[in-house]
């Protein structure tokens, strides 16, 4: 049975899509069968982060509504065996219910080892859909106060979900020093245990712009951080990266 992990944050632009893509591709490189589901309806871009730009013809709502089987709608990555993507539609179809999304996720659990959902910003209908059938969640935040406050609110909205962990993204030690804050402070504010710390790394944007999955670059910086998160999701003990 596969595990469904929703990647969420409340605030936009914290790195949900980049981290969903980085962790999913790392799991695939580890030999896992991984399905990514973009649930950012109207603003999808997980395809770009995975290097699968605009390849999908069908989206996750086509599968949830019963118009197309999952195996046909999912786009298989040409370079990363085991990695597939179900994209998001441009608008929310009427008749899509949480029950239908949960049924889609149950089918996905029987076919994949891990299902990573890229959640939209905010705590609205898209967020609720991304969270309704999840087994666990990664809340992605940056070190600014508004991102951490939104993370806190997201945690409240995820109440009842088994395991919820924090991923701190775009970390720059000098900036943390200037802000007089630490990763421990961020964990206290969000009220979450830490799953990973991802450094500020220009290769995140460069890789997406070139259509190259971040996880396939040299294993350092954000690539290594996503790899470590994937390892921890697999239950391995990996020390938190020291960022200089
Ligand atoms: N660790 C990082 N280092 C540098 N840039 C990053 C990092 N994580 C994300 N970004 C950049 O931040 C922007 C927003 O990231 P994205 O993953 O789209 O966030 P979200 O999905 O939360 O809106 C993108 O331009 C992305 O390239
Ligand atoms: Mg996004």
Short mmCIF file of N, CA and C in Angstrom, two decimals, residues 4-160:
data_model
loop_
_atom_site.label_atom_id
_atom_site.label_comp_id
_atom_site.label_asym_id
_atom_site.label_seq_id
_atom_site.Cartn_x
_atom_site.Cartn_y
_atom_site.Cartn_z
N UNK A 4 0.24 8.41 0.97
CA UNK A 4 -0.12 9.68 0.33
C UNK A 4 0.40 10.83 1.20
N UNK A 5 1.26 11.65 0.58
CA UNK A 5 1.90 12.75 1.30
C UNK A 5 1.50 14.06 0.64
N UNK A 6 0.87 14.94 1.39
CA UNK A 6 0.53 16.23 0.80
C UNK A 6 1.58 17.26 1.19
N UNK A 7 1.99 18.07 0.20
CA UNK A 7 3.01 19.09 0.43
C UNK A 7 2.29 20.44 0.39
N UNK A 8 2.30 21.12 1.52
CA UNK A 8 1.43 22.28 1.66
C UNK A 8 2.15 23.40 2.42
N UNK A 9 1.47 24.54 2.60
CA UNK A 9 2.17 25.64 3.30
C UNK A 9 1.28 26.78 3.78
N UNK A 10 0.11 26.93 3.22
CA UNK A 10 -0.65 28.14 3.49
C UNK A 10 -0.20 29.25 2.56
N UNK A 11 0.99 29.79 2.81
CA UNK A 11 1.50 30.90 2.00
C UNK A 11 1.98 30.41 0.62
N UNK A 12 1.83 31.25 -0.37
CA UNK A 12 2.31 30.92 -1.71
C UNK A 12 3.81 31.18 -1.82
N UNK A 13 4.45 30.51 -2.76
CA UNK A 13 5.84 30.79 -3.09
C UNK A 13 6.87 30.29 -2.10
N UNK A 14 6.49 29.40 -1.18
CA UNK A 14 7.47 28.92 -0.19
C UNK A 14 8.36 27.80 -0.75
N UNK A 15 7.91 27.22 -1.87
CA UNK A 15 8.71 26.14 -2.49
C UNK A 15 8.01 24.79 -2.51
N UNK A 16 6.69 24.78 -2.33
CA UNK A 16 5.94 23.51 -2.33
C UNK A 16 6.21 22.71 -3.60
N UNK A 17 6.03 23.39 -4.75
CA UNK A 17 6.15 22.68 -6.03
C UNK A 17 7.58 22.18 -6.23
N UNK A 18 8.56 23.02 -5.93
CA UNK A 18 9.96 22.62 -6.12
C UNK A 18 10.29 21.42 -5.24
N UNK A 19 9.80 21.44 -4.00
CA UNK A 19 10.13 20.36 -3.06
C UNK A 19 9.34 19.09 -3.39
N UNK A 20 8.09 19.25 -3.82
CA UNK A 20 7.33 18.07 -4.27
C UNK A 20 8.11 17.38 -5.39
N UNK A 21 8.54 18.15 -6.38
CA UNK A 21 9.27 17.59 -7.53
C UNK A 21 10.60 16.99 -7.10
N UNK A 22 11.33 17.71 -6.24
CA UNK A 22 12.66 17.24 -5.80
C UNK A 22 12.58 15.96 -5.00
N UNK A 23 11.61 15.88 -4.09
CA UNK A 23 11.49 14.70 -3.23
C UNK A 23 10.93 13.52 -4.04
N UNK A 24 9.93 13.79 -4.88
CA UNK A 24 9.33 12.72 -5.69
C UNK A 24 10.38 12.09 -6.61
N UNK A 25 11.16 12.93 -7.28
CA UNK A 25 12.17 12.39 -8.21
C UNK A 25 13.27 11.67 -7.43
N UNK A 26 13.58 12.13 -6.23
CA UNK A 26 14.58 11.42 -5.41
C UNK A 26 14.07 10.03 -5.04
N UNK A 27 12.79 9.94 -4.66
CA UNK A 27 12.20 8.63 -4.32
C UNK A 27 12.24 7.71 -5.54
N UNK A 28 11.97 8.27 -6.72
CA UNK A 28 12.02 7.46 -7.94
C UNK A 28 13.45 6.98 -8.20
N UNK A 29 14.44 7.85 -7.96
CA UNK A 29 15.85 7.45 -8.14
C UNK A 29 16.24 6.36 -7.14
N UNK A 30 15.51 6.30 -6.00
CA UNK A 30 15.77 5.26 -5.01
C UNK A 30 15.05 3.95 -5.37
N UNK A 31 14.36 3.96 -6.51
CA UNK A 31 13.71 2.73 -6.99
C UNK A 31 12.24 2.61 -6.63
N UNK A 32 11.66 3.66 -6.08
CA UNK A 32 10.24 3.62 -5.70
C UNK A 32 9.35 3.98 -6.90
N UNK A 33 8.12 3.46 -6.87
CA UNK A 33 7.12 3.87 -7.86
C UNK A 33 6.41 5.08 -7.26
N UNK A 34 6.51 6.21 -7.95
CA UNK A 34 6.03 7.47 -7.37
C UNK A 34 5.04 8.16 -8.31
N UNK A 35 3.91 8.56 -7.73
CA UNK A 35 2.95 9.36 -8.50
C UNK A 35 2.90 10.76 -7.88
N UNK A 36 3.12 11.77 -8.73
CA UNK A 36 2.95 13.16 -8.28
C UNK A 36 1.57 13.62 -8.76
N UNK A 37 0.83 14.27 -7.88
CA UNK A 37 -0.46 14.83 -8.31
C UNK A 37 -0.42 16.32 -8.07
N UNK A 38 -0.58 17.08 -9.14
CA UNK A 38 -0.64 18.54 -9.03
C UNK A 38 -2.09 18.91 -8.73
N UNK A 39 -2.33 19.44 -7.53
CA UNK A 39 -3.70 19.85 -7.17
C UNK A 39 -3.82 21.37 -7.14
N UNK A 40 -2.87 22.06 -7.77
CA UNK A 40 -2.94 23.52 -7.83
C UNK A 40 -3.79 23.90 -9.05
N UNK A 41 -5.11 23.75 -8.88
CA UNK A 41 -6.04 23.95 -10.00
C UNK A 41 -5.94 25.39 -10.52
N UNK A 42 -5.74 25.50 -11.84
CA UNK A 42 -5.65 26.82 -12.47
C UNK A 42 -4.24 27.39 -12.49
N UNK A 43 -3.38 26.93 -11.58
CA UNK A 43 -2.02 27.48 -11.51
C UNK A 43 -0.97 26.37 -11.47
N UNK A 44 -1.25 25.29 -12.19
CA UNK A 44 -0.34 24.14 -12.12
C UNK A 44 1.05 24.51 -12.65
N UNK A 45 2.08 23.97 -12.02
CA UNK A 45 3.42 24.08 -12.59
C UNK A 45 4.36 22.97 -12.12
N UNK A 46 3.78 21.93 -11.52
CA UNK A 46 4.63 20.79 -11.12
C UNK A 46 5.25 20.12 -12.36
N UNK A 47 4.53 20.18 -13.48
CA UNK A 47 5.08 19.60 -14.72
C UNK A 47 6.41 20.27 -15.09
N UNK A 48 6.51 21.57 -14.86
CA UNK A 48 7.75 22.29 -15.19
C UNK A 48 8.87 21.82 -14.26
N UNK A 49 8.54 21.74 -12.97
CA UNK A 49 9.55 21.34 -11.98
C UNK A 49 10.07 19.91 -12.24
N UNK A 50 9.23 19.06 -12.84
CA UNK A 50 9.64 17.68 -13.12
C UNK A 50 10.24 17.51 -14.52
N UNK A 51 10.24 18.60 -15.30
CA UNK A 51 10.73 18.47 -16.68
C UNK A 51 9.74 17.74 -17.56
N UNK A 52 8.42 17.92 -17.27
CA UNK A 52 7.36 17.26 -18.06
C UNK A 52 6.39 18.31 -18.59
N UNK A 53 6.92 19.44 -18.96
CA UNK A 53 6.10 20.58 -19.32
C UNK A 53 5.03 20.26 -20.37
N UNK A 54 3.76 20.47 -19.97
CA UNK A 54 2.63 20.36 -20.88
C UNK A 54 2.52 19.04 -21.64
N UNK A 55 2.96 17.94 -21.03
CA UNK A 55 2.85 16.64 -21.72
C UNK A 55 1.51 15.96 -21.46
N UNK A 56 0.84 16.37 -20.38
CA UNK A 56 -0.38 15.64 -19.98
C UNK A 56 -1.59 16.08 -20.78
N UNK A 57 -2.40 15.11 -21.18
CA UNK A 57 -3.64 15.42 -21.88
C UNK A 57 -4.82 15.37 -20.91
N UNK A 58 -4.74 14.44 -19.95
CA UNK A 58 -5.81 14.29 -18.97
C UNK A 58 -5.27 14.75 -17.61
N UNK A 59 -6.18 15.09 -16.69
CA UNK A 59 -5.73 15.57 -15.39
C UNK A 59 -6.35 14.74 -14.28
N UNK A 60 -6.01 15.06 -13.02
CA UNK A 60 -6.46 14.22 -11.91
C UNK A 60 -7.98 14.23 -11.76
N UNK A 61 -8.63 15.32 -12.17
CA UNK A 61 -10.09 15.35 -12.03
C UNK A 61 -10.75 14.42 -13.06
N UNK A 62 -10.12 14.24 -14.24
CA UNK A 62 -10.65 13.29 -15.23
C UNK A 62 -10.67 11.88 -14.64
N UNK A 63 -9.64 11.56 -13.85
CA UNK A 63 -9.57 10.23 -13.24
C UNK A 63 -10.58 10.15 -12.09
N UNK A 64 -10.61 11.20 -11.25
CA UNK A 64 -11.51 11.18 -10.09
C UNK A 64 -12.98 11.12 -10.52
N UNK A 65 -13.28 11.77 -11.65
CA UNK A 65 -14.67 11.78 -12.13
C UNK A 65 -15.02 10.51 -12.92
N UNK A 66 -14.02 9.66 -13.15
CA UNK A 66 -14.27 8.39 -13.83
C UNK A 66 -14.24 8.49 -15.35
N UNK A 67 -13.68 9.59 -15.88
CA UNK A 67 -13.65 9.75 -17.35
C UNK A 67 -12.46 9.01 -17.98
N UNK A 68 -11.44 8.72 -17.17
CA UNK A 68 -10.21 8.14 -17.72
C UNK A 68 -9.52 7.32 -16.63
N UNK A 69 -9.00 6.11 -16.97
CA UNK A 69 -8.30 5.35 -15.93
C UNK A 69 -6.98 6.03 -15.54
N UNK A 70 -6.59 5.81 -14.29
CA UNK A 70 -5.37 6.43 -13.77
C UNK A 70 -4.16 6.11 -14.64
N UNK A 71 -4.02 4.84 -15.02
CA UNK A 71 -2.84 4.41 -15.79
C UNK A 71 -2.73 5.17 -17.11
N UNK A 72 -3.87 5.57 -17.69
CA UNK A 72 -3.84 6.28 -18.98
C UNK A 72 -3.57 7.77 -18.78
N UNK A 73 -4.09 8.34 -17.69
CA UNK A 73 -3.95 9.78 -17.47
C UNK A 73 -2.55 10.15 -16.96
N UNK A 74 -1.92 9.24 -16.20
CA UNK A 74 -0.62 9.56 -15.61
C UNK A 74 0.46 9.58 -16.70
N UNK A 75 1.28 10.63 -16.68
CA UNK A 75 2.37 10.75 -17.66
C UNK A 75 3.63 10.16 -17.03
N UNK A 76 4.22 9.18 -17.70
CA UNK A 76 5.45 8.57 -17.18
C UNK A 76 6.65 9.41 -17.58
N UNK A 77 7.55 9.60 -16.64
CA UNK A 77 8.73 10.41 -16.94
C UNK A 77 9.67 9.66 -17.88
N UNK A 78 10.10 10.26 -18.98
CA UNK A 78 10.93 9.51 -19.93
C UNK A 78 12.31 9.17 -19.39
N UNK A 79 12.84 9.99 -18.47
CA UNK A 79 14.20 9.73 -17.97
C UNK A 79 14.25 9.14 -16.56
N UNK A 80 13.13 9.23 -15.86
CA UNK A 80 13.14 8.74 -14.47
C UNK A 80 12.12 7.60 -14.33
N UNK A 81 12.57 6.35 -14.54
CA UNK A 81 11.62 5.24 -14.46
C UNK A 81 10.98 5.21 -13.08
N UNK A 82 9.69 4.97 -13.05
CA UNK A 82 8.98 4.90 -11.77
C UNK A 82 8.30 6.19 -11.39
N UNK A 83 8.63 7.29 -12.09
CA UNK A 83 8.03 8.58 -11.73
C UNK A 83 6.93 8.97 -12.72
N UNK A 84 5.74 9.24 -12.20
CA UNK A 84 4.61 9.63 -13.06
C UNK A 84 3.94 10.87 -12.50
N UNK A 85 3.24 11.57 -13.39
CA UNK A 85 2.56 12.82 -12.99
C UNK A 85 1.11 12.81 -13.44
N UNK A 86 0.25 13.21 -12.50
CA UNK A 86 -1.15 13.52 -12.84
C UNK A 86 -1.27 15.02 -12.67
N UNK A 87 -1.61 15.70 -13.72
CA UNK A 87 -1.61 17.16 -13.64
C UNK A 87 -2.97 17.71 -13.15
N UNK A 88 -3.02 19.04 -13.03
CA UNK A 88 -4.25 19.70 -12.54
C UNK A 88 -4.99 20.34 -13.71
N UNK A 89 -6.31 20.44 -13.60
CA UNK A 89 -7.08 21.11 -14.66
C UNK A 89 -7.00 22.63 -14.50
N UNK A 90 -7.51 23.36 -15.47
CA UNK A 90 -7.50 24.82 -15.40
C UNK A 90 -8.62 25.33 -14.49
N UNK A 91 -9.67 24.52 -14.31
CA UNK A 91 -10.74 24.94 -13.40
C UNK A 91 -11.32 23.72 -12.70
N UNK A 92 -11.97 23.98 -11.57
CA UNK A 92 -12.53 22.90 -10.76
C UNK A 92 -13.84 22.41 -11.38
N UNK A 93 -13.92 21.14 -11.78
CA UNK A 93 -15.19 20.69 -12.38
C UNK A 93 -16.28 20.57 -11.31
N UNK A 94 -17.50 20.90 -11.69
CA UNK A 94 -18.58 20.72 -10.72
C UNK A 94 -18.79 19.22 -10.55
N UNK A 95 -19.13 18.81 -9.38
CA UNK A 95 -19.35 17.38 -9.14
C UNK A 95 -18.14 16.68 -8.56
N UNK A 96 -16.98 17.38 -8.49
CA UNK A 96 -15.81 16.75 -7.88
C UNK A 96 -15.94 16.85 -6.36
N UNK A 97 -15.98 15.71 -5.70
CA UNK A 97 -16.17 15.71 -4.25
C UNK A 97 -14.93 15.13 -3.56
N UNK A 98 -14.84 15.36 -2.27
CA UNK A 98 -13.73 14.79 -1.49
C UNK A 98 -13.78 13.26 -1.59
N UNK A 99 -14.97 12.70 -1.63
CA UNK A 99 -15.11 11.24 -1.74
C UNK A 99 -14.48 10.72 -3.03
N UNK A 100 -14.67 11.47 -4.12
CA UNK A 100 -14.10 11.04 -5.41
C UNK A 100 -12.57 11.16 -5.38
N UNK A 101 -12.07 12.20 -4.74
CA UNK A 101 -10.61 12.36 -4.63
C UNK A 101 -10.04 11.23 -3.78
N UNK A 102 -10.72 10.90 -2.68
CA UNK A 102 -10.25 9.81 -1.82
C UNK A 102 -10.23 8.48 -2.58
N UNK A 103 -11.25 8.26 -3.42
CA UNK A 103 -11.29 7.00 -4.19
C UNK A 103 -10.12 6.96 -5.18
N UNK A 104 -9.82 8.10 -5.81
CA UNK A 104 -8.67 8.18 -6.71
C UNK A 104 -7.39 7.83 -5.95
N UNK A 105 -7.26 8.38 -4.74
CA UNK A 105 -6.04 8.13 -3.95
C UNK A 105 -5.95 6.67 -3.52
N UNK A 106 -7.09 6.04 -3.27
CA UNK A 106 -7.06 4.62 -2.92
C UNK A 106 -6.56 3.78 -4.09
N UNK A 107 -7.00 4.13 -5.30
CA UNK A 107 -6.49 3.43 -6.49
C UNK A 107 -4.99 3.66 -6.61
N UNK A 108 -4.57 4.92 -6.40
CA UNK A 108 -3.13 5.24 -6.51
C UNK A 108 -2.31 4.46 -5.48
N UNK A 109 -2.85 4.30 -4.28
CA UNK A 109 -2.13 3.55 -3.23
C UNK A 109 -1.85 2.11 -3.67
N UNK A 110 -2.77 1.56 -4.48
CA UNK A 110 -2.59 0.17 -4.89
C UNK A 110 -1.58 0.04 -6.03
N UNK A 111 -1.23 1.15 -6.68
CA UNK A 111 -0.34 1.09 -7.85
C UNK A 111 1.05 1.68 -7.60
N UNK A 112 1.17 2.53 -6.58
CA UNK A 112 2.44 3.25 -6.34
C UNK A 112 2.88 3.08 -4.90
N UNK A 113 4.18 3.29 -4.67
CA UNK A 113 4.72 3.24 -3.30
C UNK A 113 4.49 4.57 -2.59
N UNK A 114 4.57 5.66 -3.33
CA UNK A 114 4.37 6.98 -2.73
C UNK A 114 3.60 7.87 -3.68
N UNK A 115 2.68 8.64 -3.12
CA UNK A 115 1.88 9.59 -3.91
C UNK A 115 2.11 10.96 -3.26
N UNK A 116 2.71 11.87 -4.02
CA UNK A 116 2.99 13.20 -3.48
C UNK A 116 2.04 14.21 -4.11
N UNK A 117 1.33 14.93 -3.26
CA UNK A 117 0.36 15.91 -3.76
C UNK A 117 0.92 17.31 -3.58
N UNK A 118 0.98 18.05 -4.69
CA UNK A 118 1.40 19.46 -4.64
C UNK A 118 0.15 20.29 -4.39
N UNK A 119 0.09 20.87 -3.20
CA UNK A 119 -1.12 21.58 -2.76
C UNK A 119 -1.06 23.05 -3.21
N UNK A 120 -2.21 23.67 -3.45
CA UNK A 120 -2.19 25.10 -3.76
C UNK A 120 -1.96 25.92 -2.49
N UNK A 121 -1.64 27.20 -2.67
CA UNK A 121 -1.53 28.10 -1.52
C UNK A 121 -2.93 28.31 -0.93
N UNK A 122 -2.96 28.80 0.30
CA UNK A 122 -4.25 29.10 0.93
C UNK A 122 -4.82 27.89 1.63
N UNK A 123 -5.97 28.10 2.26
CA UNK A 123 -6.61 27.02 3.02
C UNK A 123 -8.01 26.77 2.48
N UNK A 124 -8.21 27.07 1.20
CA UNK A 124 -9.53 26.95 0.58
C UNK A 124 -9.81 25.55 0.06
N UNK A 125 -10.68 25.50 -0.93
CA UNK A 125 -11.18 24.22 -1.43
C UNK A 125 -10.05 23.34 -1.99
N UNK A 126 -9.08 23.98 -2.67
CA UNK A 126 -7.96 23.22 -3.25
C UNK A 126 -7.12 22.58 -2.16
N UNK A 127 -6.86 23.33 -1.11
CA UNK A 127 -6.10 22.80 0.03
C UNK A 127 -6.86 21.63 0.66
N UNK A 128 -8.16 21.81 0.84
CA UNK A 128 -8.95 20.75 1.51
C UNK A 128 -8.94 19.47 0.67
N UNK A 129 -8.97 19.66 -0.66
CA UNK A 129 -8.93 18.51 -1.55
C UNK A 129 -7.58 17.80 -1.45
N UNK A 130 -6.51 18.62 -1.36
CA UNK A 130 -5.15 18.05 -1.29
C UNK A 130 -4.92 17.35 0.05
N UNK A 131 -5.67 17.74 1.07
CA UNK A 131 -5.44 17.17 2.41
C UNK A 131 -6.40 16.04 2.75
N UNK A 132 -7.54 15.97 2.02
CA UNK A 132 -8.64 15.10 2.49
C UNK A 132 -8.27 13.62 2.54
N UNK A 133 -7.39 13.17 1.64
CA UNK A 133 -7.10 11.73 1.64
C UNK A 133 -5.66 11.42 2.00
N UNK A 134 -4.95 12.41 2.58
CA UNK A 134 -3.52 12.22 2.83
C UNK A 134 -3.28 11.40 4.10
N UNK A 135 -2.14 10.68 4.09
CA UNK A 135 -1.71 9.96 5.29
C UNK A 135 -0.79 10.82 6.13
N UNK A 136 -0.04 11.69 5.44
CA UNK A 136 0.89 12.57 6.16
C UNK A 136 1.09 13.84 5.35
N UNK A 137 1.71 14.84 5.98
CA UNK A 137 1.90 16.12 5.28
C UNK A 137 3.28 16.69 5.57
N UNK A 138 3.79 17.40 4.57
CA UNK A 138 4.99 18.21 4.74
C UNK A 138 4.55 19.67 4.61
N UNK A 139 4.79 20.46 5.63
CA UNK A 139 4.45 21.88 5.59
C UNK A 139 5.74 22.63 5.26
N UNK A 140 5.75 23.31 4.11
CA UNK A 140 6.97 23.99 3.65
C UNK A 140 6.89 25.46 4.06
N UNK A 141 7.91 25.91 4.76
CA UNK A 141 7.93 27.33 5.17
C UNK A 141 9.31 27.91 4.91
N UNK A 142 9.36 29.22 4.83
CA UNK A 142 10.64 29.92 4.77
C UNK A 142 10.81 30.65 6.11
N UNK A 143 11.93 31.36 6.26
CA UNK A 143 12.19 31.89 7.60
C UNK A 143 11.47 33.21 7.90
N UNK A 144 10.68 33.73 6.95
CA UNK A 144 10.01 34.99 7.29
C UNK A 144 8.78 34.75 8.15
N UNK A 145 8.46 35.76 8.96
CA UNK A 145 7.43 35.61 9.99
C UNK A 145 6.07 35.25 9.39
N UNK A 146 5.74 35.84 8.23
CA UNK A 146 4.41 35.57 7.66
C UNK A 146 4.30 34.13 7.19
N UNK A 147 5.39 33.59 6.66
CA UNK A 147 5.36 32.20 6.21
C UNK A 147 5.16 31.27 7.41
N UNK A 148 5.84 31.59 8.52
CA UNK A 148 5.72 30.72 9.71
C UNK A 148 4.34 30.83 10.35
N UNK A 149 3.78 32.04 10.31
CA UNK A 149 2.42 32.17 10.85
C UNK A 149 1.43 31.37 10.01
N UNK A 150 1.61 31.44 8.67
CA UNK A 150 0.73 30.67 7.78
C UNK A 150 0.91 29.17 8.00
N UNK A 151 2.17 28.77 8.27
CA UNK A 151 2.43 27.35 8.55
C UNK A 151 1.65 26.91 9.79
N UNK A 152 1.67 27.79 10.79
CA UNK A 152 0.95 27.52 12.05
C UNK A 152 -0.54 27.30 11.77
N UNK A 153 -1.10 28.18 10.94
CA UNK A 153 -2.53 28.06 10.61
C UNK A 153 -2.80 26.78 9.82
N UNK A 154 -1.85 26.45 8.94
CA UNK A 154 -2.00 25.23 8.14
C UNK A 154 -2.02 24.01 9.06
N UNK A 155 -1.17 24.02 10.06
CA UNK A 155 -1.11 22.90 11.00
C UNK A 155 -2.47 22.72 11.67
N UNK A 156 -3.09 23.83 12.06
CA UNK A 156 -4.42 23.75 12.69
C UNK A 156 -5.43 23.15 11.71
N UNK A 157 -5.33 23.58 10.44
CA UNK A 157 -6.27 23.08 9.43
C UNK A 157 -6.04 21.61 9.10
N UNK A 158 -4.84 21.11 9.44
CA UNK A 158 -4.52 19.70 9.16
C UNK A 158 -4.82 18.81 10.36
N UNK A 159 -5.46 19.39 11.37
CA UNK A 159 -5.73 18.63 12.60
C UNK A 159 -6.37 17.29 12.28
N UNK A 160 -5.88 16.25 12.88
CA UNK A 160 -6.44 14.91 12.65
C UNK A 160 -5.55 14.09 11.72
#
